Coordinates of C-alpha atoms and ligand atoms in Angstrom, one line a residue:
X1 CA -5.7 -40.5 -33.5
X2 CA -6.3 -43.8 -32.2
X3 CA -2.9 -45.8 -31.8
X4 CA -2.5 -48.8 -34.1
X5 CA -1.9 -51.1 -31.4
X6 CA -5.6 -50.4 -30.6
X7 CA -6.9 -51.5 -34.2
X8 CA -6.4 -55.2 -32.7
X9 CA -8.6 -55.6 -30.5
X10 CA -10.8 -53.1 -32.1
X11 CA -11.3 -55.2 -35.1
X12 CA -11.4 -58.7 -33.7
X13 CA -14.2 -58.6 -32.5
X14 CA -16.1 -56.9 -35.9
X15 CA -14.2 -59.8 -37.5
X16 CA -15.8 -62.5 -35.5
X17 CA -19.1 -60.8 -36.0
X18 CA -18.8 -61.6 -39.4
X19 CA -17.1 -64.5 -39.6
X20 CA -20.6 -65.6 -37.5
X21 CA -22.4 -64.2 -40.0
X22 CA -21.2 -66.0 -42.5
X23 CA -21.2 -69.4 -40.9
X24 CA -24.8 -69.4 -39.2
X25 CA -26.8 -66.9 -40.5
X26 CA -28.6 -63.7 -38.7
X27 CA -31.9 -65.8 -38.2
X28 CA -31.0 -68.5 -36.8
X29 CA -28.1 -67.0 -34.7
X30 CA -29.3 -64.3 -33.9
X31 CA -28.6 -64.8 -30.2
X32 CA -24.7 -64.9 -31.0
X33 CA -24.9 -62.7 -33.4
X34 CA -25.6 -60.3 -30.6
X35 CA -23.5 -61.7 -28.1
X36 CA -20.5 -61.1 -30.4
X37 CA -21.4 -57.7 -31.5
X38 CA -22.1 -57.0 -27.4
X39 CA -18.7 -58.2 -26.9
X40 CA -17.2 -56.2 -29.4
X41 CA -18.5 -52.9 -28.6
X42 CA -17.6 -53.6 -24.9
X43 CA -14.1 -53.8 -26.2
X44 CA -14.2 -51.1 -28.3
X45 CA -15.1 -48.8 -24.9
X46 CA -12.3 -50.6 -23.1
X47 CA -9.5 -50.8 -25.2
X48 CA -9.2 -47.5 -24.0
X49 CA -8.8 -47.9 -20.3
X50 CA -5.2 -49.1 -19.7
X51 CA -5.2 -51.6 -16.7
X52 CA -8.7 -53.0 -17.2
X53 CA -8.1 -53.7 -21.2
X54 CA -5.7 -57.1 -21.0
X55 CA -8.1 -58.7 -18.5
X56 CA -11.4 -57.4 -21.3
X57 CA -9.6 -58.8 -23.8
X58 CA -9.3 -61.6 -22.7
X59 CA -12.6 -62.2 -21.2
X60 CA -13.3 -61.2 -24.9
X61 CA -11.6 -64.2 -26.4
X62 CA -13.2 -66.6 -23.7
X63 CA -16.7 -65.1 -24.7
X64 CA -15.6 -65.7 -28.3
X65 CA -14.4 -69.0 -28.2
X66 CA -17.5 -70.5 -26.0
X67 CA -19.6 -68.7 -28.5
X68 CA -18.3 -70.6 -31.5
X69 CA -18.1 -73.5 -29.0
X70 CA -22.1 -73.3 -28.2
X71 CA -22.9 -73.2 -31.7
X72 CA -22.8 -76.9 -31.7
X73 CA -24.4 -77.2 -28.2
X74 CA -27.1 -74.3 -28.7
X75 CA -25.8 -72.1 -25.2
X76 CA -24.8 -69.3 -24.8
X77 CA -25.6 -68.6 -21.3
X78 CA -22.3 -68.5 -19.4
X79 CA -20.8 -66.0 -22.0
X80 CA -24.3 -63.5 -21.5
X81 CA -23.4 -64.0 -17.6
X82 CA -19.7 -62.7 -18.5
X83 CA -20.5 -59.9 -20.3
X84 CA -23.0 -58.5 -17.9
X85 CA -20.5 -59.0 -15.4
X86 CA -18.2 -56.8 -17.9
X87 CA -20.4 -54.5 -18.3
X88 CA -21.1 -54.0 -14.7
X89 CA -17.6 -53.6 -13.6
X90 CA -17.4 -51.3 -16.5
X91 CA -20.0 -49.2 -15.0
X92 CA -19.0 -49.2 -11.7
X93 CA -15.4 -48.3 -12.6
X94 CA -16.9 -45.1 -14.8
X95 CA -19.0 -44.3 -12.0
X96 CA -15.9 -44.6 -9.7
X97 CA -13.8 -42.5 -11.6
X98 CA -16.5 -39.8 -12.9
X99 CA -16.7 -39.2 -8.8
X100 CA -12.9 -38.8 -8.5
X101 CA -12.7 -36.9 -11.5
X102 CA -15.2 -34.5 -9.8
X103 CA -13.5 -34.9 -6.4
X104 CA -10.4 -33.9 -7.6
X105 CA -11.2 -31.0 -9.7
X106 CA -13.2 -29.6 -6.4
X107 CA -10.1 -29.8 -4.7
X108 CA -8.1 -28.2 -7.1
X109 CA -10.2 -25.3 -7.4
X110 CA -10.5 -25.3 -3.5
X111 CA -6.7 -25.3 -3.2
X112 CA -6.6 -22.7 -5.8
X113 CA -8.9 -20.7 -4.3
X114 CA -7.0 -20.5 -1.0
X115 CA -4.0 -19.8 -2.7
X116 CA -5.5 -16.8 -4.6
X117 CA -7.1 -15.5 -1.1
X118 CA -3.9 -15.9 0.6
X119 CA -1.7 -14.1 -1.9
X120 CA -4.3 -11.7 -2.2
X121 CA -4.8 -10.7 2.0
X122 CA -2.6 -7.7 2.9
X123 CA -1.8 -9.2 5.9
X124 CA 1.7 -11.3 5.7
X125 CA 0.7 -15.3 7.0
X126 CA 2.9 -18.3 7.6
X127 CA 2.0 -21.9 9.3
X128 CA 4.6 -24.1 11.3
X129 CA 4.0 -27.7 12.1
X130 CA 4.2 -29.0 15.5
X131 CA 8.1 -28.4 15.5
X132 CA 7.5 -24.5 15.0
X133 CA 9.0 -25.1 11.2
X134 CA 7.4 -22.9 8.4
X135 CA 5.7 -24.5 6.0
X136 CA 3.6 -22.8 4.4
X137 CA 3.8 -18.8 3.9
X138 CA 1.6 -16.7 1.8
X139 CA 3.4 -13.5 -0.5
X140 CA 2.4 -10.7 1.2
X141 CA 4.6 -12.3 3.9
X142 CA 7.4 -12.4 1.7
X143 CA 7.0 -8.8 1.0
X144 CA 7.3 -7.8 4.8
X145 CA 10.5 -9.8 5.4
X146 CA 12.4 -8.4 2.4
X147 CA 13.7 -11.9 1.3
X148 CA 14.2 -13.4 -1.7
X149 CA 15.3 -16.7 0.4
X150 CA 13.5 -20.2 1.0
X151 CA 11.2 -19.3 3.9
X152 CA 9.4 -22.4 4.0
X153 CA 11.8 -25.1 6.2
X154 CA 12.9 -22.4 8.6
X155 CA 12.3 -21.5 12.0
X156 CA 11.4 -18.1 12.9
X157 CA 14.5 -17.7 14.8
X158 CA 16.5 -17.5 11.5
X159 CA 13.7 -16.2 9.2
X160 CA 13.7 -12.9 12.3
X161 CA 16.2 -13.1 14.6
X162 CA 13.6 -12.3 17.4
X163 CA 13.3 -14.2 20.7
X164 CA 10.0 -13.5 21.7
X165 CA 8.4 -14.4 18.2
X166 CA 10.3 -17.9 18.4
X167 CA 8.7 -18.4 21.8
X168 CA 5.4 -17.7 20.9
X169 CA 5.7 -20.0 18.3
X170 CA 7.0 -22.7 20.4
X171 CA 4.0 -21.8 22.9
X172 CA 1.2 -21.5 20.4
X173 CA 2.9 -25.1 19.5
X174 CA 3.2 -26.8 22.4
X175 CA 0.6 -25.5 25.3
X176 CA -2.1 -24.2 22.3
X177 CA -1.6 -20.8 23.4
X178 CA -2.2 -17.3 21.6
X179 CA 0.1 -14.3 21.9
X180 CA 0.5 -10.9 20.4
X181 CA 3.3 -9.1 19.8
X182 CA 4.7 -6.5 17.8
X183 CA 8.2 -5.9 16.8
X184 CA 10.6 -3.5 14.1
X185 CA 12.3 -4.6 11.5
X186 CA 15.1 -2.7 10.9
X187 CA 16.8 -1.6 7.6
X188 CA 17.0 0.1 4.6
X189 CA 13.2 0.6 4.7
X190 CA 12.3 -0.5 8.7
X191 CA 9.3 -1.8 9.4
X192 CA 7.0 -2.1 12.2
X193 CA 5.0 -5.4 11.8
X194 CA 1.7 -6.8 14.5
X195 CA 1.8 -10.5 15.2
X196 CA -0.6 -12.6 16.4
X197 CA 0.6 -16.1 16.7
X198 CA -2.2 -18.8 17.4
X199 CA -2.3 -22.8 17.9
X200 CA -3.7 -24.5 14.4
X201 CA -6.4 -26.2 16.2
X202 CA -6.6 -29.4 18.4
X203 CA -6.7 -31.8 15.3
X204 CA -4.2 -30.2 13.7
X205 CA -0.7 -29.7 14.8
X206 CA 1.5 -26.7 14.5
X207 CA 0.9 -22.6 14.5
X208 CA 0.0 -20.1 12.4
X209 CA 0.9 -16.0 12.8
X210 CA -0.5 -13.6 11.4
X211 CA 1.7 -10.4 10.3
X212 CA 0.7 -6.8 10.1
X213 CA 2.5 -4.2 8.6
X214 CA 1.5 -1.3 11.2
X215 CA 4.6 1.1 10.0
X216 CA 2.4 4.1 8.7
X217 CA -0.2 3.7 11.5
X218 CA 2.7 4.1 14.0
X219 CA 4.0 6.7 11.7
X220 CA 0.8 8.9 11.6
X221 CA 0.5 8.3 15.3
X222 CA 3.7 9.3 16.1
X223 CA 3.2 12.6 13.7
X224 CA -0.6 13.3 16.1
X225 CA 1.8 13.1 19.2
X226 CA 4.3 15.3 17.8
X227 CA 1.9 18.0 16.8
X228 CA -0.3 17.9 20.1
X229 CA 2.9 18.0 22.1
X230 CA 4.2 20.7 19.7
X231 CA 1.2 22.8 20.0
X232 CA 0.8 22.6 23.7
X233 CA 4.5 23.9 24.1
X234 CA 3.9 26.8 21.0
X235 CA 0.8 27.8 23.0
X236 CA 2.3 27.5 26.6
X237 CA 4.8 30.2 25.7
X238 CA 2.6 33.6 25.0
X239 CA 0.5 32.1 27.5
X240 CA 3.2 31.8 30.5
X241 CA 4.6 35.1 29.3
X242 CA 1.0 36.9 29.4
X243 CA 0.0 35.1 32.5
X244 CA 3.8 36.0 34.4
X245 CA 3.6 39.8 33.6
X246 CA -0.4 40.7 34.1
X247 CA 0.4 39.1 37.7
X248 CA 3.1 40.9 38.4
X249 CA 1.2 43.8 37.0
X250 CA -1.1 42.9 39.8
X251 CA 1.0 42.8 42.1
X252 CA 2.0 46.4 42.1
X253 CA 4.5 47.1 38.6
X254 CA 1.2 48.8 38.0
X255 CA 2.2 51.6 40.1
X256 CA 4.9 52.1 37.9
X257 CA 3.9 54.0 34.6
X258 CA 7.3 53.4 32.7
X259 CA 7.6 49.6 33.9
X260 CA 3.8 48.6 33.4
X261 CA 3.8 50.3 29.5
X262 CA 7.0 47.9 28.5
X263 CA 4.7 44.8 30.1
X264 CA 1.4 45.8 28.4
X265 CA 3.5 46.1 25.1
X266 CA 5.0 42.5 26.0
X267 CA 1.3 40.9 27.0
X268 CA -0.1 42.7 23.5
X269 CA 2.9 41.3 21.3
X270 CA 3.0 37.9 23.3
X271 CA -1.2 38.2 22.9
X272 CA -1.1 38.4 19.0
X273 CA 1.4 35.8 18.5
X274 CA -1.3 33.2 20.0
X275 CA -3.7 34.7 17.7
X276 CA -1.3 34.0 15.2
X277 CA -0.5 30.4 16.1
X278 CA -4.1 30.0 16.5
X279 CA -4.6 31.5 12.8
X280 CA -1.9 29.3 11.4
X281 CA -3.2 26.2 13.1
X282 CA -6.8 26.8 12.2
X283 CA -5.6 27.3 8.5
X284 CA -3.7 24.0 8.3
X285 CA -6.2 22.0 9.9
X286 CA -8.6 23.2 7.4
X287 CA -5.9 22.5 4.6
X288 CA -5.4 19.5 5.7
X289 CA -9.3 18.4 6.3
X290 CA -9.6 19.6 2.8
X291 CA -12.5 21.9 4.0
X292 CA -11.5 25.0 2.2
X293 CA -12.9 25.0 -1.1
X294 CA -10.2 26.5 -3.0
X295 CA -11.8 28.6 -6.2
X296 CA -9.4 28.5 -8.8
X297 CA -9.3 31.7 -11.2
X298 CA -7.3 33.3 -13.6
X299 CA -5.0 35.2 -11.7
X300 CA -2.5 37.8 -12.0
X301 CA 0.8 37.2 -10.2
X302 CA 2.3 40.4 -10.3
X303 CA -1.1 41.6 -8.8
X304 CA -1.1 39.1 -6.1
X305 CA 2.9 39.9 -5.0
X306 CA 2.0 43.8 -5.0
X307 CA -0.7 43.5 -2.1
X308 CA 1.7 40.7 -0.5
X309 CA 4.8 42.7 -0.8
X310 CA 2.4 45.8 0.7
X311 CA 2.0 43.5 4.2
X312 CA 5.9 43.1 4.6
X313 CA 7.2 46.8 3.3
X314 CA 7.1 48.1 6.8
X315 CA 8.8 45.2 8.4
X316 CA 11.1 45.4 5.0
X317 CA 12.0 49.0 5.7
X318 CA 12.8 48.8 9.4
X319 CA 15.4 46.3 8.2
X320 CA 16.6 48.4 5.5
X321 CA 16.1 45.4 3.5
X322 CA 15.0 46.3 -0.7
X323 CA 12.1 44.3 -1.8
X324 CA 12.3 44.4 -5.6
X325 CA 9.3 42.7 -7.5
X326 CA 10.1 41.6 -11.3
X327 CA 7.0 39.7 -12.4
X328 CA 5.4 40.8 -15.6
X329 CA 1.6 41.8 -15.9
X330 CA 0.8 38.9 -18.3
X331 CA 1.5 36.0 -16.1
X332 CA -1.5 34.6 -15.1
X333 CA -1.8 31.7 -12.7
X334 CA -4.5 29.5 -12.4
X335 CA -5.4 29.3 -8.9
X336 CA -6.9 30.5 -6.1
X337 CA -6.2 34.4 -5.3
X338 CA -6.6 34.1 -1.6
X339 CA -4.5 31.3 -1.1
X340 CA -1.7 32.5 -3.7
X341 CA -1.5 36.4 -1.7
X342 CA -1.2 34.0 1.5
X343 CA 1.7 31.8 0.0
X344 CA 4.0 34.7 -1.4
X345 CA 3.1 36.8 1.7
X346 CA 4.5 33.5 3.9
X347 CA 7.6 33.4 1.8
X348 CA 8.5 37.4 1.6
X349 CA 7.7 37.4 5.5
X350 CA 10.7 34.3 5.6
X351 CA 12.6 36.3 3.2
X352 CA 12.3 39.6 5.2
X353 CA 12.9 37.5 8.3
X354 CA 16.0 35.6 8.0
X355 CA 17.6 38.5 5.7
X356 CA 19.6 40.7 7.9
X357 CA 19.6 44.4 7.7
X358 CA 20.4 46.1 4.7
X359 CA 19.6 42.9 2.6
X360 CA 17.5 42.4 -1.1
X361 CA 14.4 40.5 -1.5
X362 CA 14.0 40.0 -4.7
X363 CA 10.5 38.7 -6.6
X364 CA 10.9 37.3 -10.4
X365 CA 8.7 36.0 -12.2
X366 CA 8.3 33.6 -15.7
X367 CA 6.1 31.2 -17.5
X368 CA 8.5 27.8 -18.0
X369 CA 6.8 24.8 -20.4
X370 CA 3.2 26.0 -19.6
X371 CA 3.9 26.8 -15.9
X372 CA 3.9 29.9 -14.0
X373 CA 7.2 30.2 -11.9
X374 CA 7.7 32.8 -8.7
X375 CA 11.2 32.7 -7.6
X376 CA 11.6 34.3 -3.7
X377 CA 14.9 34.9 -3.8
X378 CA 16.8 36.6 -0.7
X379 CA 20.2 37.5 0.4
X380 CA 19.7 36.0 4.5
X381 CA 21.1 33.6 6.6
X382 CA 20.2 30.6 4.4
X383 CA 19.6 27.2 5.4
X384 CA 22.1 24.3 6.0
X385 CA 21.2 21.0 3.1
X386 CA 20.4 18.7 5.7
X387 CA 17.7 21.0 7.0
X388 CA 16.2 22.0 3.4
X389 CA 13.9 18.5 3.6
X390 CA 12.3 18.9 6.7
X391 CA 11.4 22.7 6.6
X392 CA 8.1 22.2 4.9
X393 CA 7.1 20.2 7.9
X394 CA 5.0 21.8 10.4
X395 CA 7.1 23.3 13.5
X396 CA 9.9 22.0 11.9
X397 CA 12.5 25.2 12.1
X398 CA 16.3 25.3 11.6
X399 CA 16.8 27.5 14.6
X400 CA 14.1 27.3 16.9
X401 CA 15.6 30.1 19.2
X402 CA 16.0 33.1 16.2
X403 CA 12.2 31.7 14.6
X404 CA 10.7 32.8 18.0
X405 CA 12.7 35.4 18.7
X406 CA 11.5 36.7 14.9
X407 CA 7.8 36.0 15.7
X408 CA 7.9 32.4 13.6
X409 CA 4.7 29.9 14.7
X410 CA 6.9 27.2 12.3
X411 CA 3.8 27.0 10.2
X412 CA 4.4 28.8 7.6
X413 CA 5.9 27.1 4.9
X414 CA 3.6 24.2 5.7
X415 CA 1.0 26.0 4.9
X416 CA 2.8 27.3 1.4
X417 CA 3.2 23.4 0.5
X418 CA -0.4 22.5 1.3
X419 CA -2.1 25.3 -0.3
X420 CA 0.4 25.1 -3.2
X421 CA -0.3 21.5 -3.9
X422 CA -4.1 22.2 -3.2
X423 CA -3.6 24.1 -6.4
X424 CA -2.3 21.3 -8.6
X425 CA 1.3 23.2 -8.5
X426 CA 4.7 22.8 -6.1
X427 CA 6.7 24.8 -4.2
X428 CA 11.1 24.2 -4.2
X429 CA 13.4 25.7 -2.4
X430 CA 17.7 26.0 -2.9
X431 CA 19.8 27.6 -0.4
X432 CA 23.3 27.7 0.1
X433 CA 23.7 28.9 4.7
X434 CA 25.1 32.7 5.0
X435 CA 24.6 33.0 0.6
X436 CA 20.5 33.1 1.0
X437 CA 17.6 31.0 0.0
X438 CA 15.4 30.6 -3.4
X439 CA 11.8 30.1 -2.6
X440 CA 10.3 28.6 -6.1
X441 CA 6.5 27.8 -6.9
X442 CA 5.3 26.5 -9.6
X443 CA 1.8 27.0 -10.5
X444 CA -0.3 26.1 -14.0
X445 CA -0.6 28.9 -16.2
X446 CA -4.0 30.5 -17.6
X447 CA -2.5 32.0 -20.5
X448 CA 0.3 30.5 -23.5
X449 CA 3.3 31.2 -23.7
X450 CA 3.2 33.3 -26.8
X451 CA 0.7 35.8 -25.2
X452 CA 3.2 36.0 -22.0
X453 CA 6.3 36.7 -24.3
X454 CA 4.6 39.3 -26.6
Ligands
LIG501 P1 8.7 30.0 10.9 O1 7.5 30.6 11.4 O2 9.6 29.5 11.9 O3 9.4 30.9 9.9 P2 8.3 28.4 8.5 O4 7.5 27.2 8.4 O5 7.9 29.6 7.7 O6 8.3 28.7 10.1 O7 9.8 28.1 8.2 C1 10.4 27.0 8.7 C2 11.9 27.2 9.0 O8 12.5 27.3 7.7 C3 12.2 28.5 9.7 O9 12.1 28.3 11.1 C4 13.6 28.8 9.2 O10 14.5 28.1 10.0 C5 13.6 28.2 7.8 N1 13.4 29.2 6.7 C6 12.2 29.5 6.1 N2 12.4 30.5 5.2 C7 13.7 30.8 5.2 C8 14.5 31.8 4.6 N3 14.0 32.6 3.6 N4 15.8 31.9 4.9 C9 16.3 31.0 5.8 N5 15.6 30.1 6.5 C10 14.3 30.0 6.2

């Protein structure tokens, strides 16, 4: 809606139009005619255009008055000359401020753009001017630091507390120098973050660093160097023990019937405990590589804990120890057969294991909200809370000494979690120390309830 300030100078012009009109006629006039309809539509366009429209205006009148002024003298010359002039400046101004118009809204995108790609990058990023101030920072940096606090307007010093960040900063600052660095955060949740601070540029004063969040990659490496130095030592044993007594079979024990029979029985236990380690390693790696292709079937659980219960009876009975399996014949897992003998054998071997003579291993079985559930239930030694996290980790064991001692490679239950969740199911465990353990999976059913319960 047009303001009715504007309707002024809007009409005065129309008005003198017609008054002209009126007074000297189109054919004879026609020349001013024009000149006052010129002048009027140049004021309708510039009404508009704040600063310029008092000076138009009154331009306007002049043109106006030395029109009705040349009427008598017959020129109208000066006021054409004026109006072209208007018209020009006009021009020039639209020009002028169609360009900025443009100019700006390319900057604004630009600026936008950089924002979005900023915000977006993983990577955490903050600039300092030539003092080593922030001031500028991007979100992902935000993230990393864990603040909710200004960061632009501090130094690192008080945004990290680290030493060697502030004097890269002040280097990459003041000599245009580039330094890497990597430091921990510590914490609720510590972090270990890669910085590369660099010099803006010669033009432009100040630094920019770059942040990497390199916690899981120092995590995972840390987990490789654990296992390799792991698997050397679980190796090096039954190796050093076979090496030690075929040499000093060699060297004579030979001779000696009684004492040579205990050593070959020593290098042949010793001898199939690498194989086993080797088996058990060979069988993560392959879990863990997802190589195996699991094929999932309907199958049978009390089936399955029969031919796994067959592997450990022996062992059972030289302990004394009842196995006792309560799993009824309509329970049908979905999953693979192989895997699921291989995951209750590994827990009724633990069970048998860590239950001291004369113990109960106990096998029960139920279909819970769609799910089949196998609890491994024994009477042992049990395990200690603050151990009950890290047993499904591989050579992670509560007593290293006894899980030797007992044959353990500390795979086992690793294996039980990757197979288990290769299935789409879980495995749990609850133990109370010298009260026994509950080894629980959890595994999709193939059959409803209703078929199970009848
Ligand atoms: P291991 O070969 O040493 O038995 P596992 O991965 O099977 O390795 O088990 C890891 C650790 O968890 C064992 O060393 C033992 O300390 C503990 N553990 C597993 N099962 C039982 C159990 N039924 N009773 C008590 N402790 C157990």
């Amino acid at each position: 809606m047009i303001p009715r300030l504007f309707l002024i100078p809007l009409l005065a012009p129309a008005l003198a139009t017609l008054v002209l009109f009126l007074l000297l006629g189109w054919e004879r006039d026609a020349l001013f005619v024009s000149l006052a309809t010129l002048a009027s539509s140049a004021l309708t366009q510039v009404a508009a255009r704040g600063a310029l429209k008092r000076q138009l205006l009154s331009l306007a009148r002049q043109v106006r008055t030395r029109t009705e002024g040349a009427s008598s003298s017959g020129t109208g010359e000066d006021a054409q000359d004026r109006l072209e002039e208007v018209a020009n400046l006009q021009g020039a101004i639209d020009a002028l401020h169609q360009q900025l118009t443009t100019r700006n809204a390319g900057l604004n995108q630009e600026t936008r753009t950089l924002t979005a790609v900023l915000d977006g990058m993983a990577e955490g990023l903050w600039i300092t001017n030539a003092e080593g101030t922030v001031v500028r920072h991007n979100d992902a940096l935000r993230d990393m630091l864990q603040t909710v606090g200004n960061i632009n307007g501090q130094r690192p010093l008080a945004l990290l507390r680290n030493e060697a960040l502030n004097e890269a900063v002040t280097r990459a600052c003041r000599e245009g120098a580039s330094t890497r660095l990597e430091l921990t955060l510590e914490g609720l949740f510590s972090r270990t973050l890669a910085i590369r601070v660099t010099p803006l540029g010669r033009d432009l004063p100040g630094s920019a660093a770059v942040f990497h969040d390199v916690t899981e990659l120092r995590r995972l490496e840390k987990i490789r160097k654990d296992f390799v130095a792991n698997v050397s030592h679980e190796l090096r044993t039954p190796i050093t023990a076979i090496r030690g007594y075929a040499e000093t079979l060699q060297g004579g024990a030979l001779q000696d019937p009684k004492v040579a029979t205990k050593m070959v029985d020593i290098i042949h236990r010793q001898s199939e405990r690498l194989s086993e380690l080797v088996e058990d390693l060979l069988e993560l790696s392959r879990l863990e590589s997802r190589e195996v292709k699991l094929q999932v079937t309907d199958v049978p659980l009390a089936v399955a804990a029969t031919r796994a219960a067959e592997v450990v009876r022996h062992k059972a009975q030289g302990k004394k120890i009842t196995v006792e399996l309560n799993i009824p014949p309509g329970l049908i897992g979905r999953g693979d057969e192989r895997g699921l003998e291989q995951v209750l054998l590994n827990l009724l071997d633990n069970a048998v294991k860590y239950t001291p003579e004369g113990g109960r291993v106990t096998v029960l079985g139920v279909q819970e909200d769609g799910r089949c559930v196998v609890h491994v239930r024994d009477t042992g030694v049990g395990i200690e809370p603050k151990h009950l996290a890290r047993i499904f980790e591989r050579f992670y064991r509560v007593d290293k000494g006894r899980s030797r001692d007992m044959g353990g490679t500390g795979l086992g239950l690793s294996i039980v979690k990757h197979l288990m969740s290769a299935m789409g199911g879980e495995v749990r465990v609850e133990s109370q120390p010298n009260e026994g353990s509950t080894f629980t999976i959890f595994l999709p059913a193939a059959v409803p309830s209703a078929a199970v319960a009848g």
